[in-house]
Coordinates of C-alpha atoms in Angstrom, one line a residue:
Chain A
M1 CA -0.1 -0.1 0.0
K2 CA 2.5 2.8 0.9
S3 CA 4.8 1.7 -2.1
L4 CA 2.1 1.9 -4.2
L5 CA 1.4 5.2 -2.8
F6 CA 4.7 6.6 -3.5
G7 CA 4.6 5.6 -6.7
A8 CA 1.8 7.8 -7.2
L9 CA 3.3 10.6 -5.9
C10 CA 6.3 10.4 -8.3
G11 CA 4.4 10.7 -11.0
L12 CA 2.6 13.8 -9.6
T13 CA 6.0 15.0 -8.9
V14 CA 7.3 14.8 -12.7
L15 CA 4.3 16.6 -13.9
M16 CA 4.6 18.7 -11.2
S17 CA 7.8 19.7 -12.8
S18 CA 5.6 22.0 -15.3
G19 CA 4.5 23.8 -12.8
A20 CA 0.6 25.0 -13.0
A21 CA 1.1 26.8 -9.8
A22 CA 4.3 29.0 -10.5
Q23 CA 2.2 30.4 -13.9
T24 CA -0.1 32.2 -11.3
A25 CA -0.2 36.0 -11.8
S26 CA 2.7 37.7 -9.8
V27 CA 3.5 41.3 -9.0
G28 CA 6.2 42.6 -11.1
S29 CA 5.1 40.2 -13.8
A30 CA 2.7 40.6 -16.7
A31 CA -0.8 40.7 -15.5
P32 CA -2.3 37.5 -17.4
A33 CA -4.5 38.6 -20.5
F34 CA -8.6 37.8 -20.6
A35 CA -11.4 38.5 -22.2
A36 CA -15.1 38.2 -20.6
K37 CA -18.6 39.6 -20.8
D38 CA -20.0 42.5 -18.9
L39 CA -23.5 42.1 -17.2
S40 CA -25.1 43.6 -20.4
G41 CA -23.3 41.0 -22.7
K42 CA -20.5 43.3 -24.1
P43 CA -17.2 41.8 -24.7
I44 CA -14.6 43.2 -22.7
A45 CA -10.7 42.4 -22.5
L46 CA -7.9 43.2 -20.4
A47 CA -6.1 44.5 -23.8
D48 CA -8.7 47.4 -24.4
F49 CA -7.4 49.1 -21.6
K50 CA -3.7 49.0 -22.5
G51 CA -2.0 52.4 -21.4
K52 CA -4.5 53.0 -18.4
Y53 CA -4.1 51.7 -14.8
V54 CA -6.8 48.3 -14.3
V55 CA -7.9 47.7 -10.7
L56 CA -9.9 44.0 -10.4
E57 CA -11.9 43.1 -7.7
W58 CA -13.5 39.8 -6.9
T59 CA -16.7 40.2 -5.7
N60 CA -19.7 38.3 -4.1
P61 CA -22.9 40.2 -2.7
D62 CA -23.3 36.7 -0.4
C63 CA -20.2 37.2 1.3
P64 CA -19.6 39.3 4.8
Y65 CA -16.6 40.7 4.0
V66 CA -17.8 42.1 0.6
R67 CA -20.6 43.4 2.6
K68 CA -18.8 45.1 5.0
H69 CA -17.0 47.0 2.4
Y70 CA -20.0 47.9 0.3
N71 CA -22.6 48.6 2.9
S72 CA -20.4 50.8 4.2
G73 CA -19.7 52.5 1.3
N74 CA -16.4 52.0 1.5
M75 CA -15.6 49.7 -2.0
P76 CA -17.8 52.2 -3.9
T77 CA -16.0 55.1 -2.7
T78 CA -12.7 53.5 -3.5
Q79 CA -14.1 52.7 -6.9
K80 CA -15.2 56.4 -7.6
Q81 CA -12.1 57.9 -6.7
A82 CA -9.9 55.3 -8.8
V83 CA -12.0 56.1 -11.7
A84 CA -11.7 59.9 -11.0
K85 CA -8.3 59.2 -11.1
G86 CA -8.1 57.6 -14.9
A87 CA -7.9 54.4 -13.8
V88 CA -10.4 51.6 -14.9
W89 CA -12.5 49.3 -12.5
L90 CA -13.3 45.6 -13.2
S91 CA -15.0 44.0 -10.9
V92 CA -15.1 40.2 -11.2
S93 CA -17.8 38.0 -10.4
T94 CA -16.4 34.1 -10.6
G95 CA -18.9 31.4 -10.5
D96 CA -22.1 30.7 -11.0
T97 CA -23.6 31.9 -7.6
H98 CA -25.7 35.2 -9.2
T99 CA -27.2 36.1 -12.3
T100 CA -26.5 38.9 -14.1
S101 CA -29.8 40.7 -13.2
E102 CA -29.2 40.1 -9.3
L103 CA -25.6 41.6 -9.8
Q104 CA -27.0 44.3 -11.3
S105 CA -29.4 45.2 -9.1
W106 CA -27.2 44.7 -6.1
L107 CA -24.9 47.3 -7.7
K108 CA -26.9 49.8 -8.3
T109 CA -28.3 49.2 -4.7
K110 CA -25.0 49.7 -3.4
S111 CA -24.2 53.0 -5.7
A112 CA -21.4 51.0 -7.1
S113 CA -19.5 52.4 -9.8
P114 CA -16.9 49.9 -11.4
T115 CA -15.8 50.7 -15.4
A116 CA -17.6 47.4 -15.7
T117 CA -18.6 43.9 -13.8
L118 CA -17.4 40.8 -15.6
T119 CA -18.9 37.2 -15.2
D120 CA -16.2 34.5 -14.7
A121 CA -18.4 31.6 -14.4
D122 CA -15.9 29.1 -15.5
G123 CA -13.4 30.8 -13.5
K124 CA -10.7 31.1 -15.9
I125 CA -9.9 34.7 -14.6
A126 CA -10.1 33.6 -11.1
R127 CA -7.3 30.9 -11.8
A128 CA -4.7 32.7 -13.7
Y129 CA -4.8 35.8 -11.2
G130 CA -4.8 32.9 -8.3
A131 CA -7.7 35.2 -6.7
R132 CA -8.7 33.4 -3.7
T133 CA -11.0 35.3 -1.5
T134 CA -13.9 38.1 -1.9
P135 CA -13.0 40.7 -2.1
H136 CA -9.5 40.1 -3.3
M137 CA -7.9 43.5 -5.1
Y138 CA -5.2 43.5 -8.2
I139 CA -3.8 46.7 -10.2
I140 CA -2.4 46.5 -13.4
D141 CA -0.1 49.3 -14.6
P142 CA -0.6 50.9 -18.2
Q143 CA 2.5 48.8 -19.3
G144 CA 0.3 45.6 -18.5
T145 CA 2.3 44.6 -15.4
L146 CA 0.5 43.4 -12.3
I147 CA 1.8 45.8 -9.3
Y148 CA -0.7 45.0 -6.7
A149 CA -2.1 42.0 -5.2
G150 CA -3.8 41.3 -2.0
A151 CA -6.3 42.7 0.2
I152 CA -8.5 46.0 0.1
D153 CA -7.2 47.1 3.5
S154 CA -5.1 46.2 6.4
K155 CA -7.9 45.2 9.2
A156 CA -8.9 41.8 8.2
T157 CA -12.0 41.5 10.3
S158 CA -15.5 41.3 9.1
N159 CA -16.4 44.8 11.3
P160 CA -17.0 47.9 9.3
A161 CA -16.1 50.1 12.2
D162 CA -12.6 48.9 11.7
I163 CA -12.7 50.5 8.2
S164 CA -11.6 54.4 9.2
S165 CA -8.6 52.9 11.1
A166 CA -7.2 50.7 8.7
T167 CA -5.0 51.5 5.5
N168 CA -6.8 51.1 2.1
Y169 CA -4.1 49.5 0.3
V170 CA -5.7 49.9 -3.2
D171 CA -5.9 53.5 -2.9
Q172 CA -2.4 53.7 -1.4
A173 CA -0.7 51.6 -4.5
L174 CA -2.7 53.4 -7.1
G175 CA -1.6 56.8 -5.3
E176 CA 2.0 56.0 -5.1
A177 CA 2.0 54.4 -8.9
M178 CA 0.3 57.3 -10.3
A179 CA 2.7 59.9 -8.6
G180 CA 5.7 57.5 -9.9
K181 CA 6.4 55.8 -6.8
A182 CA 7.6 52.1 -6.1
V183 CA 4.1 50.7 -4.4
S184 CA 5.4 50.3 -0.8
R185 CA 3.0 47.3 -0.2
A186 CA 3.1 45.4 -3.3
T187 CA 1.7 42.1 -2.2
T188 CA -0.7 42.0 1.0
Q189 CA -2.5 39.1 2.6
A190 CA -6.3 39.0 0.9
Y191 CA -8.9 38.1 3.7
G192 CA -12.6 37.3 2.7
C193 CA -14.9 34.6 1.9
S194 CA -13.3 31.8 -0.6
V195 CA -14.0 32.6 -4.4
K196 CA -16.4 29.8 -5.3
Y197 CA -14.9 28.4 -8.4
P198 CA -17.5 26.6 -10.1
S199 CA -17.4 22.9 -9.5
G200 CA -15.0 20.7 -11.6
A201 CA -13.2 24.1 -12.2
Chain B
M1 CA -13.4 45.6 36.9
I2 CA -15.6 42.1 36.6
G3 CA -17.5 41.2 39.4
P4 CA -19.5 38.2 40.3
S5 CA -22.9 39.4 39.4
L6 CA -21.6 40.4 35.8
A7 CA -19.9 37.3 35.4
A8 CA -23.6 35.8 36.2
A9 CA -25.2 37.9 33.7
Q10 CA -23.3 36.0 30.4
P11 CA -23.8 32.5 29.9
A12 CA -21.3 30.0 29.2
V13 CA -23.2 28.4 26.2
L14 CA -23.7 30.0 22.7
T15 CA -25.7 28.1 20.5
T16 CA -26.1 29.6 16.5
D17 CA -27.7 28.1 13.1
H18 CA -24.4 26.9 12.8
V19 CA -22.1 26.4 15.7
R20 CA -22.8 25.3 19.6
A21 CA -20.0 26.9 21.6
E22 CA -18.9 26.9 24.9
L23 CA -16.7 28.1 27.4
L24 CA -15.0 25.3 29.7
A25 CA -12.5 24.9 32.2
H26 CA -10.2 22.4 33.4
A27 CA -8.3 22.6 36.3
P28 CA -7.9 19.2 38.1
A29 CA -5.7 20.5 41.1
G30 CA -7.7 23.6 41.6
I31 CA -6.8 27.2 41.1
A32 CA -3.5 28.1 42.4
P33 CA 0.0 29.3 41.2
G34 CA 2.1 26.6 39.8
K35 CA -1.1 24.4 39.2
P36 CA -2.5 23.6 35.8
V37 CA -5.3 25.6 35.0
W38 CA -6.9 25.7 31.3
L39 CA -9.8 27.4 29.9
A40 CA -11.3 26.4 26.3
L41 CA -13.9 27.6 23.8
A42 CA -15.4 24.1 22.9
I43 CA -16.9 24.5 19.0
Q44 CA -19.5 21.8 18.0
H45 CA -19.7 22.6 14.5
Q46 CA -22.8 21.8 12.7
P47 CA -22.2 18.9 9.6
S48 CA -20.5 20.3 6.7
W49 CA -19.8 23.8 8.6
H50 CA -16.2 24.4 9.5
S51 CA -13.9 27.2 11.3
Y52 CA -10.1 27.8 10.8
W53 CA -7.1 27.1 12.2
K54 CA -4.4 30.2 13.1
N55 CA -3.1 30.0 9.4
P56 CA -6.8 29.9 7.6
G57 CA -5.3 28.8 4.0
D58 CA -6.0 30.6 1.0
S59 CA -9.4 32.0 2.8
G60 CA -10.8 32.6 6.1
L61 CA -9.7 34.1 9.5
P62 CA -8.4 32.5 12.4
T63 CA -11.1 32.2 15.7
S64 CA -10.1 34.9 18.2
L65 CA -10.1 34.8 21.8
S66 CA -10.1 37.9 23.7
W67 CA -10.2 37.0 28.0
R68 CA -10.7 39.0 31.0
L69 CA -9.5 37.3 34.0
N70 CA -9.5 38.7 37.7
D71 CA -6.8 39.2 40.3
G72 CA -3.7 39.5 37.8
A73 CA -4.4 36.0 36.0
I74 CA -2.9 35.7 32.8
P75 CA -4.4 33.9 29.8
G76 CA -2.0 32.7 27.5
D77 CA -1.9 31.6 23.3
I78 CA -4.3 29.3 22.1
A79 CA -2.8 25.9 22.0
W80 CA -4.3 24.9 18.3
P81 CA -4.6 21.5 17.7
T82 CA -3.6 20.4 14.3
P83 CA -6.0 21.2 11.5
Q84 CA -7.2 19.3 8.9
A85 CA -7.0 20.0 5.3
L86 CA -10.2 21.3 3.8
R87 CA -10.7 21.8 -0.1
A88 CA -12.7 24.5 -1.8
G89 CA -12.4 23.9 -5.4
P90 CA -8.8 24.6 -6.6
L91 CA -8.5 26.5 -3.1
M92 CA -6.9 24.8 0.2
N93 CA -8.3 26.0 3.9
H94 CA -6.8 24.9 7.1
G95 CA -9.3 24.3 9.6
Y96 CA -11.5 22.0 12.1
E97 CA -15.0 20.6 11.5
G98 CA -16.9 18.6 14.0
A99 CA -16.2 18.9 17.6
L100 CA -13.3 21.5 18.3
L101 CA -11.6 22.5 21.6
L102 CA -9.5 25.6 21.8
P103 CA -7.4 25.3 24.9
V104 CA -5.7 28.4 26.4
P105 CA -3.5 27.6 29.6
V106 CA -4.0 30.1 32.3
T107 CA -0.7 31.6 34.7
I108 CA -2.0 32.0 38.2
P109 CA 0.5 34.8 40.0
A110 CA 2.2 34.5 43.2
G111 CA -0.4 36.8 44.8
F112 CA -3.5 35.4 43.8
K113 CA -6.1 35.3 46.6
A114 CA -9.5 35.7 45.0
S115 CA -12.1 32.5 46.3
E116 CA -13.2 32.4 42.2
L117 CA -11.5 32.7 39.1
L118 CA -13.7 34.9 37.3
V119 CA -13.7 34.8 33.6
R120 CA -15.1 36.9 30.8
L121 CA -14.4 35.9 27.2
Q122 CA -15.0 37.6 24.1
A123 CA -14.9 35.3 20.8
E124 CA -14.9 35.7 17.2
W125 CA -15.1 32.9 14.6
L126 CA -15.5 33.0 11.2
V127 CA -18.0 29.8 10.3
C128 CA -18.3 28.6 6.5
R129 CA -19.7 26.2 4.4
D130 CA -20.4 27.3 0.8
I131 CA -20.9 30.5 2.4
C132 CA -19.0 32.4 5.4
V133 CA -20.7 33.9 9.0
P134 CA -19.0 35.9 11.0
E135 CA -20.0 34.9 14.6
S136 CA -19.1 36.1 17.7
G137 CA -20.0 35.8 21.5
E138 CA -19.3 36.9 25.0
F139 CA -19.2 34.5 27.6
A140 CA -18.8 34.2 31.6
L141 CA -17.6 31.8 34.3
K142 CA -16.8 31.6 37.7
I143 CA -14.6 28.9 38.9
P144 CA -14.1 27.8 42.2
T145 CA -10.2 28.0 43.5
R146 CA -10.4 25.3 46.4
V147 CA -12.0 22.5 44.4
A148 CA -11.0 20.6 41.5
T149 CA -12.4 21.5 38.3
T150 CA -12.7 18.4 36.1
A151 CA -16.0 18.0 34.7
H152 CA -14.3 18.1 30.8
T153 CA -11.1 16.0 31.4
T154 CA -11.7 14.0 28.8
Q155 CA -12.4 16.7 26.7
F156 CA -9.4 19.0 27.2
D157 CA -7.0 15.4 27.4
E158 CA -7.9 14.8 23.7
A159 CA -7.7 18.5 22.8
L160 CA -4.2 18.8 24.2
S161 CA -3.3 15.2 22.4
R162 CA -4.2 17.0 19.0
V163 CA -1.7 20.0 19.8
P164 CA 1.5 19.4 17.6
K165 CA 4.3 18.3 19.5
E166 CA 7.6 19.8 19.9
L167 CA 10.2 17.3 19.9
A168 CA 13.8 17.8 21.1
S169 CA 15.7 15.4 18.1
V170 CA 14.0 17.2 15.3
Q171 CA 16.3 19.6 13.4
A172 CA 14.5 21.1 10.3
R173 CA 16.0 23.5 7.8
A174 CA 14.6 25.6 4.7
V175 CA 16.3 27.2 1.9
I176 CA 14.7 29.6 -0.4
E177 CA 14.7 28.1 -4.0
R178 CA 13.2 30.4 -6.8
R179 CA 9.9 29.0 -6.6
S180 CA 9.9 27.0 -3.5
L181 CA 11.0 26.0 -0.2
R182 CA 13.4 23.4 0.2
V183 CA 12.7 21.8 3.7
D184 CA 14.8 19.2 5.5
V185 CA 14.0 17.7 8.9
D186 CA 15.8 15.2 10.8
G187 CA 15.1 13.3 13.9
L188 CA 11.7 12.5 13.1
P189 CA 10.2 9.8 15.0
P190 CA 11.5 6.3 13.2
A191 CA 7.5 5.4 12.5
L192 CA 7.0 8.3 10.4
R193 CA 9.8 7.3 7.7
G194 CA 8.4 6.5 4.1
R195 CA 5.2 8.0 5.3
E196 CA 3.7 10.7 3.2
L197 CA 3.3 13.9 5.6
R198 CA 1.1 17.1 4.9
F199 CA 2.9 19.9 5.4
F200 CA 1.0 23.3 7.2
A201 CA 2.7 26.6 7.6
E202 CA 1.6 28.2 10.8
M203 CA 2.4 31.9 8.8
A204 CA 0.2 32.9 6.0
G205 CA 1.3 34.4 3.0
V206 CA 4.3 32.8 2.4
V207 CA 3.6 29.2 0.5
D208 CA 0.7 28.2 -1.7
P209 CA -1.8 26.3 0.9
A210 CA -3.2 24.3 -2.2
A211 CA 0.0 23.3 -4.3
P212 CA 0.9 19.4 -4.2
I213 CA 4.3 19.2 -2.5
E214 CA 7.0 17.0 -4.0
Q215 CA 8.7 15.1 -1.1
R216 CA 10.7 11.7 -0.1
W217 CA 12.6 10.4 2.6
E218 CA 16.5 9.7 2.3
A219 CA 16.7 7.4 5.2
A220 CA 16.1 8.9 8.2
R221 CA 15.7 12.7 6.6
W222 CA 12.1 13.7 5.2
S223 CA 13.3 16.2 2.3
S224 CA 10.7 18.2 0.8
R225 CA 9.9 20.8 -1.9
V226 CA 7.4 23.3 -0.7
P227 CA 6.1 25.8 -3.4
L228 CA 5.9 29.4 -2.6
S229 CA 2.6 31.3 -2.7
A230 CA 3.0 33.5 -6.5
Q231 CA 1.7 36.3 -4.3
R232 CA 3.6 35.9 -1.2
S233 CA 3.2 38.6 1.2
E234 CA 5.5 37.9 4.2
S235 CA 9.6 37.1 4.2
P236 CA 10.3 35.4 7.3
T237 CA 13.8 34.4 8.5
V238 CA 11.9 32.0 11.2
M239 CA 9.0 29.9 10.5
Y240 CA 7.0 27.0 12.1
A241 CA 5.5 24.5 10.1
V242 CA 3.1 21.2 11.2
L243 CA 4.1 18.4 9.7
V244 CA 0.8 15.7 10.0
P245 CA 1.4 11.8 8.7
A246 CA -1.7 11.3 6.3
G247 CA -5.0 10.1 8.6
Q248 CA -3.1 11.3 12.1
S249 CA -5.3 13.5 14.1
A250 CA -1.6 15.1 15.9
G251 CA 0.9 16.3 13.9
I252 CA 4.8 17.4 14.7
R253 CA 5.5 21.0 15.1
V254 CA 8.9 22.2 13.8
R255 CA 10.9 25.7 13.5
L256 CA 12.2 26.1 10.2
A257 CA 15.4 28.6 10.6
I258 CA 15.1 30.0 6.8
T259 CA 18.5 30.6 4.5
G260 CA 18.9 32.2 1.1
S261 CA 17.3 35.6 0.0
W262 CA 13.8 36.6 -0.7
V263 CA 13.7 38.4 -4.1
T264 CA 10.6 39.6 -5.8
S265 CA 9.8 37.4 -8.7
S266 CA 10.9 39.3 -12.2
V267 CA 10.2 36.2 -14.3
V268 CA 7.6 37.7 -17.1
V269 CA 4.6 35.2 -17.4
P270 CA 3.6 34.8 -20.9
A271 CA 0.1 36.5 -20.7
A272 CA -1.1 34.4 -23.6
D273 CA -1.2 31.0 -22.1
A274 CA -1.8 32.2 -18.3
V275 CA -5.5 31.7 -18.6
A276 CA -5.2 28.4 -20.7
V277 CA -2.7 26.6 -17.8
G278 CA -5.2 26.7 -14.6
S279 CA -7.4 24.5 -15.8
S280 CA -5.9 20.8 -15.2
D281 CA -3.8 21.7 -12.3
N282 CA -6.5 19.7 -10.0
A283 CA -5.7 16.6 -11.6
R284 CA -1.8 17.0 -10.4
R285 CA -2.5 17.7 -6.7
I286 CA -1.6 15.0 -4.2
P287 CA -4.7 12.9 -3.1
Q288 CA -5.7 14.1 -0.1
P289 CA -5.5 11.9 3.3
S290 CA -9.6 10.4 2.6
S291 CA -8.7 9.3 -0.5
I292 CA -5.1 7.9 0.5
K293 CA -6.9 5.7 3.2
E294 CA -9.2 4.4 1.0

């Protein structure tokens, strides 16, 4: 039994050397290209926004950590400020937990203002970016390089009262990058619910 | 600050839709300086719900306990029982299903004179299934000092037996490679030789919790290559990890002195393949302990 198991493990080891995990997006590397549809069915590709900063936000209205940042107004405000500074904001909904009309009405009630919300039903975009949580945030610079990956802010709790004393990492990274400075916290530990990858993905 | 009336106003049990949580005490020799005194939050999860270990893995948050004790008694850190690996699609979490006890040792100071240990606990835990619910509770308990408190001995013994063991014989080190940590461990119990071990990093943000590790035994040495997270946020020089033989409930805690330099990856990912690549990596995963036992 044991030797059989180890035979199987060796086989896995050989396969592993081509390393799927190693090709997940990482800060400092080219952001993986993607093409998807927004909630109205319009095709959207990362390549459409070359020359602009692009923020990706993994979202799920059912998740208490997403609700923390929407019910408090923190995420919509961060979106508005980023877009006002010239960035493109793409919210991403992975899996099939919500219909497009459910997402549309939820975004409306929260006064959310992303440039677009993408559906990632098969989880391909989430896999390419290594998205683990909702929320999980990424920033891509005008040259297409990933410059931020991680949490929305520095306080990993579900309590909205913590937002005012937390550092908003997306605001901070975008502000630094747009001012020509190095991003001081380029990778942080995202917190929240798991991304709802479709079964079999 | 806390008096008996306040303590009596709080219950020791809280039942939600997802867990039954209870504050328990264990003081088999009474409460006095130098005697073993333990408190614990017991969490009975509803079937298919789980809460999290100190490093929750790809998502989730660890349970947090905040104590107020009287007369200078000092609560320690949670003695986390060995976690289970909980898979969620391509993600991996570390946590607990079923019955869980999170024990905390209490130091009773020399000048402790109270006739009761008054305990107040503010606890926060995240409980998840396909959805997640943050829950919290306030608990209180009064424990007489002059008699033994032993009603939950079995539960404490069981939980403490599941806390990872630190063995004096074990020496471990880790070397930073380009995309992985090379981890070598000597001095593990001979009974483990040849067995597959699961690796749980106690620190989040260093290794990829879902990535299969390469491992082999070279005589008495367990040697492994643990893939780093592509989005690593921490650069430790020392990290603790728990090694768990497949199918066992208690692991071994090892201290990894990490050598080499943490460098930011400058490797450019070919954008065109990146989306296509992910889909087959489930097939490459090492089987889970449950499937190995079959």
